[in-house]
Amino acid sequence: MPGTPPARRTVLRAAALVPAAGLGLAACSTGGNGNRSAPTEPVDLGAAEEVPVGSSKLYTDENVVVSRISDDEYKAFSSICTHARCPIQKLKGTKLTCQCHGSEFDARSGKVLREPAVSPLAELPVKVAGGKIVAGPEA
């Protein structure tokens, strides 16, 4: 019937859903870095000596992870999760973990270590020029 105020129970139920919706949005948040794309042009990532042989370094602002395989071999991958396009912001050793849904990747190969992601990370061209790591298209 028009003009009848909603029942108290309906109002309370709706009020209870507002915080739950906020929690859901927070869980899907990228945690600061809202950029959901890999570099579209070469980016200077800094000194090559910052990545020792056998280790990896995550560059969250650029959405790139670089691994140093040997003295003169580097691998670079986009650090955008292939499951839901969340920027990955956690690297422990050589394992990347996506905070959105828990996918894990090997930073040296880009391979999926743990689902829900099923596709590997996108490999990026990488080179060392003038003692600095440069990654991205046309690097």
Short mmCIF file of C-alpha atoms in Angstrom, two decimals:
data_model
loop_
_atom_site.label_atom_id
_atom_site.label_comp_id
_atom_site.label_asym_id
_atom_site.label_seq_id
_atom_site.Cartn_x
_atom_site.Cartn_y
_atom_site.Cartn_z
CA MET A 1 0.00 0.00 0.00
CA PRO A 2 1.59 3.35 -1.05
CA GLY A 3 2.54 5.70 1.73
CA THR A 4 2.95 2.93 4.32
CA PRO A 5 6.31 3.20 6.10
CA PRO A 6 8.57 0.12 5.85
CA ALA A 7 8.46 -2.35 8.72
CA ARG A 8 11.09 -1.91 11.43
CA ARG A 9 12.54 -5.33 10.59
CA THR A 10 13.07 -4.30 6.94
CA VAL A 11 14.89 -1.11 7.95
CA LEU A 12 17.15 -2.97 10.41
CA ARG A 13 17.95 -5.68 7.86
CA ALA A 14 18.95 -3.07 5.28
CA ALA A 15 21.08 -1.23 7.85
CA ALA A 16 22.91 -4.47 8.66
CA LEU A 17 23.79 -5.03 4.98
CA VAL A 18 25.61 -1.71 4.56
CA PRO A 19 28.72 -2.69 6.62
CA ALA A 20 28.80 -6.12 4.95
CA ALA A 21 28.87 -4.48 1.53
CA GLY A 22 31.74 -2.25 2.68
CA LEU A 23 33.72 -5.29 3.80
CA GLY A 24 33.17 -6.93 0.44
CA LEU A 25 34.49 -3.88 -1.39
CA ALA A 26 37.50 -3.66 0.93
CA ALA A 27 38.34 -7.32 0.26
CA CYS A 28 38.47 -6.60 -3.48
CA SER A 29 40.51 -3.43 -3.02
CA THR A 30 43.96 -3.25 -4.62
CA GLY A 31 45.44 -1.85 -1.43
CA GLY A 32 46.77 1.44 -2.72
CA ASN A 33 48.14 0.80 -6.19
CA GLY A 34 45.05 1.16 -8.36
CA ASN A 35 47.00 0.74 -11.60
CA ARG A 36 45.89 -2.57 -13.16
CA SER A 37 48.17 -2.65 -16.18
CA ALA A 38 51.71 -3.63 -17.05
CA PRO A 39 54.05 -1.03 -18.55
CA THR A 40 53.15 0.10 -22.05
CA GLU A 41 56.60 1.58 -22.64
CA PRO A 42 60.09 0.83 -21.28
CA VAL A 43 60.52 1.75 -17.60
CA ASP A 44 63.78 2.30 -15.72
CA LEU A 45 63.64 0.11 -12.61
CA GLY A 46 66.93 1.19 -11.05
CA ALA A 47 70.31 -0.37 -10.45
CA ALA A 48 70.85 -3.92 -11.68
CA GLU A 49 72.93 -4.65 -8.56
CA GLU A 50 69.73 -4.34 -6.46
CA VAL A 51 68.69 -7.78 -7.76
CA PRO A 52 71.31 -10.36 -6.71
CA VAL A 53 71.73 -13.59 -8.70
CA GLY A 54 69.03 -16.10 -7.71
CA SER A 55 66.65 -13.49 -6.30
CA SER A 56 63.66 -11.45 -7.44
CA LYS A 57 62.47 -7.91 -6.84
CA LEU A 58 58.92 -6.59 -7.08
CA TYR A 59 58.41 -3.07 -8.41
CA THR A 60 54.85 -2.33 -7.25
CA ASP A 61 54.59 1.14 -8.78
CA GLU A 62 55.40 -0.24 -12.23
CA ASN A 63 53.60 -3.63 -11.84
CA VAL A 64 56.76 -5.53 -12.74
CA VAL A 65 58.73 -8.32 -11.09
CA VAL A 66 62.34 -8.94 -12.12
CA SER A 67 64.36 -12.08 -11.39
CA ARG A 68 68.08 -12.40 -11.90
CA ILE A 69 68.74 -15.90 -13.19
CA SER A 70 72.52 -15.53 -13.63
CA ASP A 71 75.12 -12.77 -13.80
CA ASP A 72 73.86 -11.61 -17.18
CA GLU A 73 70.35 -13.11 -17.47
CA TYR A 74 67.24 -11.36 -16.18
CA LYS A 75 63.56 -12.26 -16.52
CA ALA A 76 60.72 -9.78 -16.13
CA PHE A 77 57.01 -10.36 -15.81
CA SER A 78 53.91 -8.26 -15.35
CA SER A 79 52.83 -8.42 -11.71
CA ILE A 80 49.16 -8.14 -12.63
CA CYS A 81 47.39 -11.33 -11.54
CA THR A 82 45.96 -13.23 -14.48
CA HIS A 83 42.90 -14.30 -12.48
CA ALA A 84 41.18 -10.98 -11.68
CA ARG A 85 43.75 -8.36 -12.81
CA CYS A 86 44.71 -7.33 -9.27
CA PRO A 87 48.18 -5.77 -8.91
CA ILE A 88 50.30 -8.24 -6.94
CA GLN A 89 52.00 -6.58 -4.00
CA LYS A 90 53.59 -9.47 -2.12
CA LEU A 91 56.85 -11.21 -2.95
CA LYS A 92 58.50 -13.66 -0.57
CA GLY A 93 61.72 -15.12 -1.94
CA THR A 94 60.74 -15.86 -5.53
CA LYS A 95 57.04 -16.51 -4.86
CA LEU A 96 54.45 -13.85 -5.70
CA THR A 97 51.11 -13.98 -3.88
CA CYS A 98 48.03 -12.10 -5.04
CA GLN A 99 46.21 -10.59 -2.08
CA CYS A 100 42.84 -10.60 -3.86
CA HIS A 101 42.19 -14.34 -4.17
CA GLY A 102 45.42 -16.10 -3.15
CA SER A 103 46.88 -17.04 -6.53
CA GLU A 104 50.62 -17.71 -6.38
CA PHE A 105 53.24 -17.41 -9.12
CA ASP A 106 56.92 -18.23 -9.56
CA ALA A 107 58.70 -14.90 -10.11
CA ARG A 108 61.47 -16.64 -12.14
CA SER A 109 59.17 -18.26 -14.69
CA GLY A 110 55.77 -16.57 -14.31
CA LYS A 111 54.18 -20.02 -13.85
CA VAL A 112 51.12 -20.48 -11.66
CA LEU A 113 51.94 -22.22 -8.37
CA ARG A 114 48.48 -21.97 -6.83
CA GLU A 115 45.05 -21.33 -8.34
CA PRO A 116 42.55 -19.72 -8.87
CA ALA A 117 44.75 -18.22 -11.61
CA VAL A 118 45.39 -20.69 -14.42
CA SER A 119 47.40 -18.55 -16.86
CA PRO A 120 51.03 -17.60 -16.26
CA LEU A 121 52.14 -14.00 -15.80
CA ALA A 122 52.90 -12.11 -19.00
CA GLU A 123 56.63 -12.02 -19.73
CA LEU A 124 58.11 -8.61 -20.50
CA PRO A 125 61.25 -7.74 -22.44
CA VAL A 126 64.06 -6.75 -20.05
CA LYS A 127 67.64 -5.53 -20.47
CA VAL A 128 70.40 -3.91 -18.50
CA ALA A 129 71.62 -0.64 -19.97
CA GLY A 130 74.17 1.55 -18.23
CA GLY A 131 73.92 -0.59 -15.09
CA LYS A 132 70.14 -0.07 -14.87
CA ILE A 133 67.30 -2.53 -15.40
CA VAL A 134 64.86 -1.49 -18.12
CA ALA A 135 61.68 -3.51 -18.65
CA GLY A 136 58.60 -3.23 -20.81
CA PRO A 137 57.80 -3.19 -24.52
CA GLU A 138 60.76 -2.33 -26.73
CA ALA A 139 63.19 -2.64 -23.79
#
